Coordinates of C-alpha atoms in Angstrom, one line a residue:
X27 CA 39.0 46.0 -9.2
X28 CA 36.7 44.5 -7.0
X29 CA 34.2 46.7 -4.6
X30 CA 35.2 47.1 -1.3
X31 CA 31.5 46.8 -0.2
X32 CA 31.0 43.8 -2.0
X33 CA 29.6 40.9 0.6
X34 CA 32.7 38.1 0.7
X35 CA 32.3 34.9 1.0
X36 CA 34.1 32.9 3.2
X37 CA 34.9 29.2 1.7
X38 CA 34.2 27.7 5.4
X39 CA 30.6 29.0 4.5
X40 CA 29.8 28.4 1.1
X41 CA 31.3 24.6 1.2
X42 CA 29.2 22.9 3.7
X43 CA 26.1 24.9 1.9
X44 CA 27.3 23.4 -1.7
X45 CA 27.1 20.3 0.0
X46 CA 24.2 20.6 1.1
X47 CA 22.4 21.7 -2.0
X48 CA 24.4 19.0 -3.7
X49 CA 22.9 16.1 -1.5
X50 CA 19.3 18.0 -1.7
X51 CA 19.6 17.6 -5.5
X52 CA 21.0 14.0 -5.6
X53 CA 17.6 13.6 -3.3
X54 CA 15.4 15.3 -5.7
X55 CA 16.9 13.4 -8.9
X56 CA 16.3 9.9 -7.2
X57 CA 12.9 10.9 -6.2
X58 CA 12.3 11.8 -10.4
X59 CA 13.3 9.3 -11.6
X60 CA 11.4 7.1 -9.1
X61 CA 8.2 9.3 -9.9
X62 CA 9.1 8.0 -13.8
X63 CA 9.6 4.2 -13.3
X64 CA 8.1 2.5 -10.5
X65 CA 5.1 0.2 -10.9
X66 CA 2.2 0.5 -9.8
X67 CA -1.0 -1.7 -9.3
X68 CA -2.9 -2.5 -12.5
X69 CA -6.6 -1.1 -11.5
X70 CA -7.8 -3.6 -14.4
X71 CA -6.2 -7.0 -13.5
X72 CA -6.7 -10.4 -15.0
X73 CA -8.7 -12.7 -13.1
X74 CA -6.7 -14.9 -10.9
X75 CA -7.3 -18.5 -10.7
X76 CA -5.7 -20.0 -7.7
X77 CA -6.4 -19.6 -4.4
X78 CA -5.9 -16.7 -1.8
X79 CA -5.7 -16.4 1.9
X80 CA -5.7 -12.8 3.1
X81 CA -4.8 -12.7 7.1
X82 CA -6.0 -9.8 9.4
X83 CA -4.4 -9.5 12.3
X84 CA -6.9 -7.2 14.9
X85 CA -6.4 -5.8 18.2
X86 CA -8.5 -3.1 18.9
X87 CA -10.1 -2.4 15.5
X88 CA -13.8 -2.5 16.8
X89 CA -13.8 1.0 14.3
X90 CA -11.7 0.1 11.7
X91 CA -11.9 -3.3 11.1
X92 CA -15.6 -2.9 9.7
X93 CA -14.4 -1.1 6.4
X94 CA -11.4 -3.8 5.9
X95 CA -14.1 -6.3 5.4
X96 CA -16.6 -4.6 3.6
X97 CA -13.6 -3.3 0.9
X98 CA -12.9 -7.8 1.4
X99 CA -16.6 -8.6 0.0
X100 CA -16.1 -6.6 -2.6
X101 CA -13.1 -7.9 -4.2
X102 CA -13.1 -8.5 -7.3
X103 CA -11.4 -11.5 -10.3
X104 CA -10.3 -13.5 -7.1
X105 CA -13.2 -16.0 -7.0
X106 CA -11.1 -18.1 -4.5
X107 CA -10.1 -15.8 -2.3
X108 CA -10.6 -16.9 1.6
X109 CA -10.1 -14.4 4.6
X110 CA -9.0 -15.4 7.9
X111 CA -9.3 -12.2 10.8
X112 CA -7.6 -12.7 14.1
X113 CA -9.3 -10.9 17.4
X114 CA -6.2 -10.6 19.0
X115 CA -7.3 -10.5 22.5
X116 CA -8.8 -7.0 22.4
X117 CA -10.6 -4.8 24.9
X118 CA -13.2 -3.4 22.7
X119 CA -15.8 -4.9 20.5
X120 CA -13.4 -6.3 17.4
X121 CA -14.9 -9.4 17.0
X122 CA -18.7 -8.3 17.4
X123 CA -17.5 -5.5 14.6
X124 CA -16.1 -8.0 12.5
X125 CA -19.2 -10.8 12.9
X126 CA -21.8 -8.2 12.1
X127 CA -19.2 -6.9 8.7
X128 CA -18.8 -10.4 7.9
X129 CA -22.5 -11.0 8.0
X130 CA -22.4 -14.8 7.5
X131 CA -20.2 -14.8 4.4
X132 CA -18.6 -18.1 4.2
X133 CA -15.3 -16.8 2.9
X134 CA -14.3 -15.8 6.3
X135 CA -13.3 -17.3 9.3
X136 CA -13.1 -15.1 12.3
X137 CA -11.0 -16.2 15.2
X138 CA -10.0 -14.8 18.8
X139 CA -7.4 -15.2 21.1
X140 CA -7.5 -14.7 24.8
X141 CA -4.0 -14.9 25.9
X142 CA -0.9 -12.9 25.3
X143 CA 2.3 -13.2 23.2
X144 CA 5.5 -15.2 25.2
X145 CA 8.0 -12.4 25.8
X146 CA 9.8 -13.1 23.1
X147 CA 7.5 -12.6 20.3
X148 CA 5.6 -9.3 19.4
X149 CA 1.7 -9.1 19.4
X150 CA 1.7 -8.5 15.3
X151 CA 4.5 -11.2 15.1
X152 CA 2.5 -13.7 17.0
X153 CA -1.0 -12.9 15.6
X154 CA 0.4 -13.6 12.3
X155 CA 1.7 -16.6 12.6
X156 CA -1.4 -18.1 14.3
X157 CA -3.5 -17.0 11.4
X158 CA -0.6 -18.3 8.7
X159 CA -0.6 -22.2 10.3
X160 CA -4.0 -23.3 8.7
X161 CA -3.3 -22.0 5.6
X162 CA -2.5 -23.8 2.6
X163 CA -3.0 -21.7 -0.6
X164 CA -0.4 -20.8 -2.8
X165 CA -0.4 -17.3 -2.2
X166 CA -0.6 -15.8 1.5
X167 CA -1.6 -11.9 2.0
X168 CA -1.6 -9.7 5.4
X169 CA -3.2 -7.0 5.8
X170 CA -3.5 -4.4 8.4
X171 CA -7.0 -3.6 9.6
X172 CA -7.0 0.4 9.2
X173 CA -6.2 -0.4 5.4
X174 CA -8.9 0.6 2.8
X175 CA -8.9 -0.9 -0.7
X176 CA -10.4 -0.7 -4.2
X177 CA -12.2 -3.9 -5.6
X178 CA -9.3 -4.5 -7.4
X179 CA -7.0 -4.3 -4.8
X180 CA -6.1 -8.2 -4.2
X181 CA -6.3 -9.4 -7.9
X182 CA -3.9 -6.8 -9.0
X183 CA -1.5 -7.4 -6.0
X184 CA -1.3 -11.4 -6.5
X185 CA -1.1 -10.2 -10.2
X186 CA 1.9 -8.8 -10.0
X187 CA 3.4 -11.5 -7.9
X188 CA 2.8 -14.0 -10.1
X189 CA 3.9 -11.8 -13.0
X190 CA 7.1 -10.8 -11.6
X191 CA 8.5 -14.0 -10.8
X192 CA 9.2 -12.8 -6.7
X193 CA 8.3 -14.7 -3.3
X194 CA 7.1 -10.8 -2.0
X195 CA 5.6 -8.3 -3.3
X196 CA 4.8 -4.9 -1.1
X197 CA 2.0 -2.8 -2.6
X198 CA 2.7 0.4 -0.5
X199 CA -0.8 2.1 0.4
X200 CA -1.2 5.5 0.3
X201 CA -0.4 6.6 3.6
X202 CA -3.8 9.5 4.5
X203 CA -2.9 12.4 6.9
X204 CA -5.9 13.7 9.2
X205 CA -4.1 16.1 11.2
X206 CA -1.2 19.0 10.2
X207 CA 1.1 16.9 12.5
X208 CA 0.2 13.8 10.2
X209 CA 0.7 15.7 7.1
X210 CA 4.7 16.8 8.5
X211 CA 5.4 13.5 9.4
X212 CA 3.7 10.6 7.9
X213 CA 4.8 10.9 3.8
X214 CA 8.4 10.6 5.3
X215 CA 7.7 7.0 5.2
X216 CA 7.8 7.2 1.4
X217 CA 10.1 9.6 0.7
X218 CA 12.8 8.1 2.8
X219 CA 13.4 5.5 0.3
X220 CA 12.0 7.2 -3.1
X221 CA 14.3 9.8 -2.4
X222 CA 17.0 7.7 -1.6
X223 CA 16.8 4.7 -3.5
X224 CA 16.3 3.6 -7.3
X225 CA 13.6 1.5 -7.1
X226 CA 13.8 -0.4 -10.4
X227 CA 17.2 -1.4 -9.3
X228 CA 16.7 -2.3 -5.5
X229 CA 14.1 -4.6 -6.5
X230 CA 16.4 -6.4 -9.0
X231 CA 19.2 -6.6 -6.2
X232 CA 19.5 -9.8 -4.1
X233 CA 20.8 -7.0 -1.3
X234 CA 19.0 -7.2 1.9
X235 CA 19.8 -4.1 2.6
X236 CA 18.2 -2.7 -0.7
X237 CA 14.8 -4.3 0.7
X238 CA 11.8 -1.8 0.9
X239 CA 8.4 -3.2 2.5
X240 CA 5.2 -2.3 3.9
X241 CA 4.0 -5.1 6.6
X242 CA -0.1 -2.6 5.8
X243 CA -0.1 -5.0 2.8
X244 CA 2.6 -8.3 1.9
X245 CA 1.4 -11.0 -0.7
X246 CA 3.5 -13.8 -0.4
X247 CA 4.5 -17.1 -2.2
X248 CA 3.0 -19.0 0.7
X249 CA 5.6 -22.2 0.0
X250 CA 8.6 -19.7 0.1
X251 CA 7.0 -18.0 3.2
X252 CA 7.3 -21.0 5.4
X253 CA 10.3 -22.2 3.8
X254 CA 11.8 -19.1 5.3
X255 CA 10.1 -19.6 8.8
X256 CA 7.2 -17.2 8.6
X257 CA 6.5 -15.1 10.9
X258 CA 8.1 -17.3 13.5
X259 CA 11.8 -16.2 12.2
X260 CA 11.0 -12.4 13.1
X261 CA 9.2 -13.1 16.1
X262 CA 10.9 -10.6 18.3
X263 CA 11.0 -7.8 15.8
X264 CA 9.4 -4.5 15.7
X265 CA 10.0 -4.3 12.2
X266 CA 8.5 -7.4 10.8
X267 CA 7.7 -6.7 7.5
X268 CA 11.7 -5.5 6.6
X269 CA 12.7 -8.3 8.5
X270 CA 11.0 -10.9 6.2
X271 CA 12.0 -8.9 3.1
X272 CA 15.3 -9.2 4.2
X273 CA 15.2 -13.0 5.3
X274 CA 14.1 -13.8 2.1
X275 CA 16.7 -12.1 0.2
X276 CA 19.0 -13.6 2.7
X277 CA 17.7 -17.4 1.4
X278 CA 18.2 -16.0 -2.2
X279 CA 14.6 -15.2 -3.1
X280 CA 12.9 -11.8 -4.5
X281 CA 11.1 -9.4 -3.3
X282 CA 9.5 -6.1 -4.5
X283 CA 7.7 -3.0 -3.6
X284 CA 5.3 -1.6 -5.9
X285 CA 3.0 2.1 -5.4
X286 CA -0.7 0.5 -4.7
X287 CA -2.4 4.5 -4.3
X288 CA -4.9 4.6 -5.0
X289 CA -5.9 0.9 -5.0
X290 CA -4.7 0.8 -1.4
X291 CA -4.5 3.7 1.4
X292 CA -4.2 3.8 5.2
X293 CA -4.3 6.0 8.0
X294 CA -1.7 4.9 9.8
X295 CA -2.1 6.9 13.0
X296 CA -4.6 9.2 13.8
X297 CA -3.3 12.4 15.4
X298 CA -0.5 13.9 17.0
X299 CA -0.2 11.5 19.6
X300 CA -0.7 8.5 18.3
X301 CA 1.5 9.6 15.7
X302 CA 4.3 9.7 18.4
X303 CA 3.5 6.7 20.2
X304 CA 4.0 4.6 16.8
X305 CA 6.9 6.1 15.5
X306 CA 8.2 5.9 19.4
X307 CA 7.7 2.1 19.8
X308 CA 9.9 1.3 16.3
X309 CA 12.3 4.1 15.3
X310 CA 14.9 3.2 17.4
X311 CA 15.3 -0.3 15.0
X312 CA 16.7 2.1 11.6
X313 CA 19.4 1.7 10.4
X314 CA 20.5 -1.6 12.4
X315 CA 19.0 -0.5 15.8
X316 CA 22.3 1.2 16.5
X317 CA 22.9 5.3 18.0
X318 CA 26.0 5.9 15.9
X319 CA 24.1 4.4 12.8
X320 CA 21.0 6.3 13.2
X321 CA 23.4 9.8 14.3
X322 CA 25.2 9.8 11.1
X323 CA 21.8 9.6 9.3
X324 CA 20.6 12.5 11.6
X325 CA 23.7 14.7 10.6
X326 CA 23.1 14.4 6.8
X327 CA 19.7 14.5 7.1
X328 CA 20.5 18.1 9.0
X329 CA 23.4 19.1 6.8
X330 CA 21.1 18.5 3.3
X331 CA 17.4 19.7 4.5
X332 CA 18.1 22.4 7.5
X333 CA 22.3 24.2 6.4
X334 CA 20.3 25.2 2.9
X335 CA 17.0 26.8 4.0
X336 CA 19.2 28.7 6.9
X337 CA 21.8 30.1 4.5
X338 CA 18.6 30.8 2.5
X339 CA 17.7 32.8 5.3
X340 CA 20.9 34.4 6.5
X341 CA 23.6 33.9 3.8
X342 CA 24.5 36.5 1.2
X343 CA 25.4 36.7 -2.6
X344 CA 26.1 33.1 -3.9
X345 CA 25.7 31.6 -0.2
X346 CA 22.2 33.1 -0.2
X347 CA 21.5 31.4 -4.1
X348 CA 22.7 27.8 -3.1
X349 CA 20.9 27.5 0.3
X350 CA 17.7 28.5 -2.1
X351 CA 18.7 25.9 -4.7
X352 CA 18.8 23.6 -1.9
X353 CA 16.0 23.8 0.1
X354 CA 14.0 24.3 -3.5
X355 CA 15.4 20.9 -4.2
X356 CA 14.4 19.5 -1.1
X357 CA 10.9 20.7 -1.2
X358 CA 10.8 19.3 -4.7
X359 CA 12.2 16.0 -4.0
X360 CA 9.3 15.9 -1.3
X361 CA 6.8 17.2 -3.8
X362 CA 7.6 14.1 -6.3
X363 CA 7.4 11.2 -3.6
X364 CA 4.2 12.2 -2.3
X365 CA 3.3 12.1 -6.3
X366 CA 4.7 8.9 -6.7
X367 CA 2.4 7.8 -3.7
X368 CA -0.5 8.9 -4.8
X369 CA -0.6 8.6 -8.4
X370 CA -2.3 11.7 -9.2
X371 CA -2.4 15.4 -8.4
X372 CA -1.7 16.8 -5.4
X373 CA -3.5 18.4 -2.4
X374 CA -3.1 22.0 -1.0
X375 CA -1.7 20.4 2.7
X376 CA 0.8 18.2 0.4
X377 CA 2.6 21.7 -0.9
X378 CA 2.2 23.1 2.2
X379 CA 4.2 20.0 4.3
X380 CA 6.4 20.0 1.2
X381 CA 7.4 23.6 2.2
X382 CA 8.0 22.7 5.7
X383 CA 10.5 19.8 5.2
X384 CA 12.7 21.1 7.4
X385 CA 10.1 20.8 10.4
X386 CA 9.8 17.4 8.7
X387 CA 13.6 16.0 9.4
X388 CA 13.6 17.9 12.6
X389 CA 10.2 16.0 13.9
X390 CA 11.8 12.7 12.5
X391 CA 15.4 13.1 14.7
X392 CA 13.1 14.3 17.5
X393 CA 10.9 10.8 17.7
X394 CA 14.4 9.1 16.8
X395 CA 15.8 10.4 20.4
X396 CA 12.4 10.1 22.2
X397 CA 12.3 6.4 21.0
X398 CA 15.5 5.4 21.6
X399 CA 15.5 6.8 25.2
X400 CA 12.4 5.1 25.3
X401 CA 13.5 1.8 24.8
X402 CA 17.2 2.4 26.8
X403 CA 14.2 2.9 30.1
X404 CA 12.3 -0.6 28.6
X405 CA 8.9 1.6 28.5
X406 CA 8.6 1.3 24.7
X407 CA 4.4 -0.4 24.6
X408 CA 2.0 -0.4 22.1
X409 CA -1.8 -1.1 22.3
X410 CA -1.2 -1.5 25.7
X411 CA 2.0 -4.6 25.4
X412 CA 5.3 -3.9 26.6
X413 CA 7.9 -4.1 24.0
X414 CA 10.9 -3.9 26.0
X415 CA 12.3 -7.2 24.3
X416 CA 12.0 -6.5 21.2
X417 CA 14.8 -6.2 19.0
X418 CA 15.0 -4.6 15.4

């Protein structure tokens, strides 16, 4: 006989709540077994023999750019290793940073540029390119300037190429928080494909859509990077660095992405609002650019990381248990992408942005909106351009 006072549960409830915890977990099993099998950079590489370009594009790095090249003098086993830097026509003192890092070592070459992008190319796009069209090495690397790398950093990435057998590889840096705000937001990056995708697998899939790439860090098969067009056949982009993954697997070459922390870290943006002017000028390009694409992403994203930690909250009896499995598993599928990123234990603000994953998702479908409203007014900038033409 079954108590009268006993809480009921209504199945309009408890489904969408079992879903929910259902799609948490599936999250959190990817993100294991993720944690388990992808590579990483070797921080003991074998000497590579043939030469390297590494590209810098720079606009507005006067305090950045400095550490770039001092991490570039220090590589090490890549005794033919060139670096080209690009002042891409910035307001500050980039190139008077960069002379006095460089310091008169011959390895690099430091250019500036005066004039801006046409309208159909973005500053990045364009900056690239210029610095790609004197290069004739075999392998090709970009950088970004805020990235920070061990001595090994270059060796081990044109390692792996060349190991591997692709035309790409991506080592994905570390991405450093400064800020709370950073912390929330910034190792969404990661965990929106380690907890989503089976990396082992996407790299082995001639899918574009299964592409994953960070444009902080790209070694290419320089022959198979103009072969595709370079830069030059992603001008318009926001999203280079998918773009090219994507064009290559298009033209039936391989890519990968590897985990380069701790040979490799960033800080990406530095503070709340930076933060939100960055993520503004590109979100509106996932998931193909389009609102219906990116809302159905929104509502899962909802259902599995906000329904659990509310019925948590509010639901009783076996309601109450699942929305606690759920958010648990959310917090733990967080928990193993950040460890996946960083190769080692840990911090006190990574549990504590763990535990707030559902600020997280909420922060992420906020920027979503702001930057697609942003663009639909054509007032989406960056570093002072207008990016009203770009496309995604």
């Amino acid at each position: 006989m079954v108590s009268a006072d006993r809480p009921k549960t209504s199945p309009a409830t408890s489904i969408p709540v079992t879903c929910a915890a259902a799609l948490a977990a599936l999250g959190a099993g990817i993100a294991l077994y993720n944690r388990i099998t992808v590579r990483r950079l070797a921080s003991t590489p074998t000497t590579v023999i043939e030469p390297v370009t590494v590209c810098v594009p720079a606009r507005d790095e006067a305090d950045r750019l400095p550490g770039l090249i001092a991490d570039l003098r220090a590589q090490v086993h890549i005794p033919r290793m060139s670096v080209r830097i690009l002042d891409d026509a910035s307001s500050d003192d980039t190139s008077a940073a960069a002379s006095a890092a460089i310091d008169g070592d011959p390895r690099f070459t430091l250019l500036r540029t005066e004039s801006e992008p046409s309208p159909d190319w973005t500053g990045k796009a364009a900056a690239c390119a210029r610095l790609a069209e004197e290069v004739h090495t075999p392998v090709l690397v970009f950088l970004d300037a805020d990235v920070r790398l061990a001595p090994a950093a270059i060796a081990s990435a044109v390692g792996e190429l060349r190991r591997r057998r692709v035309d790409l590889v991506s080592p994905w840096p570390l991405q450093l928080a400064g800020s709370m705000a950073e912390a929330v937001v910034q190792p969404l990056l990661c965990w929106s494909w380690a907890a989503t995708l089976p990396i082992t697998a996407a790299n082995r899939s001639p899918r574009p859509s299964t592409a994953v790439a960070c444009g902080q860090f790209l070694v290419f098969d320089y022959a198979t990077y103009r072969a595709i067009g370079g830069h030059a056949a992603v001008a318009a982009t926001v999203t280079e660095d998918l773009d090219l993954a994507r064009n290559l697997r298009r033209a039936e070459h391989s890519t990968a992405v590897v985990v380069a922390g701790p040979l490799a870290r960033t800080r990406m943006y530095r503070g709340a609002a930076e933060l939100d002017a960055g993520y503004t000028r590109w979100l509106w390009s996932a998931y193909g650019g389009t609102i219906p694409g990116g809302a159905a992403v929104g509502l899962l994203a909802a259902l599995a990381y906000w329904v659990p930690p509310v019925a948590a909250m509010l639901g009783k009896g076996a309601v109450r248990g699942t929305g606690l499995f759920g958010y648990l598993a959310a917090v733990t599928s967080r928990l193993l992408a950040r460890s996946t990123e960083t190769g080692g234990p840990l911090a006190g603000v990574d549990v504590v942005a763990a535990l707030a994953h559902p600020l997280s998702v909420g922060a992420y479908l906020l920027l979503w909106t702001r930057s697609h409203r942003a663009r639909r007014q054509g007032i989406l900038r960056w570093k002072g351009r207008p990016l009203g033409s770009a496309t995604g």
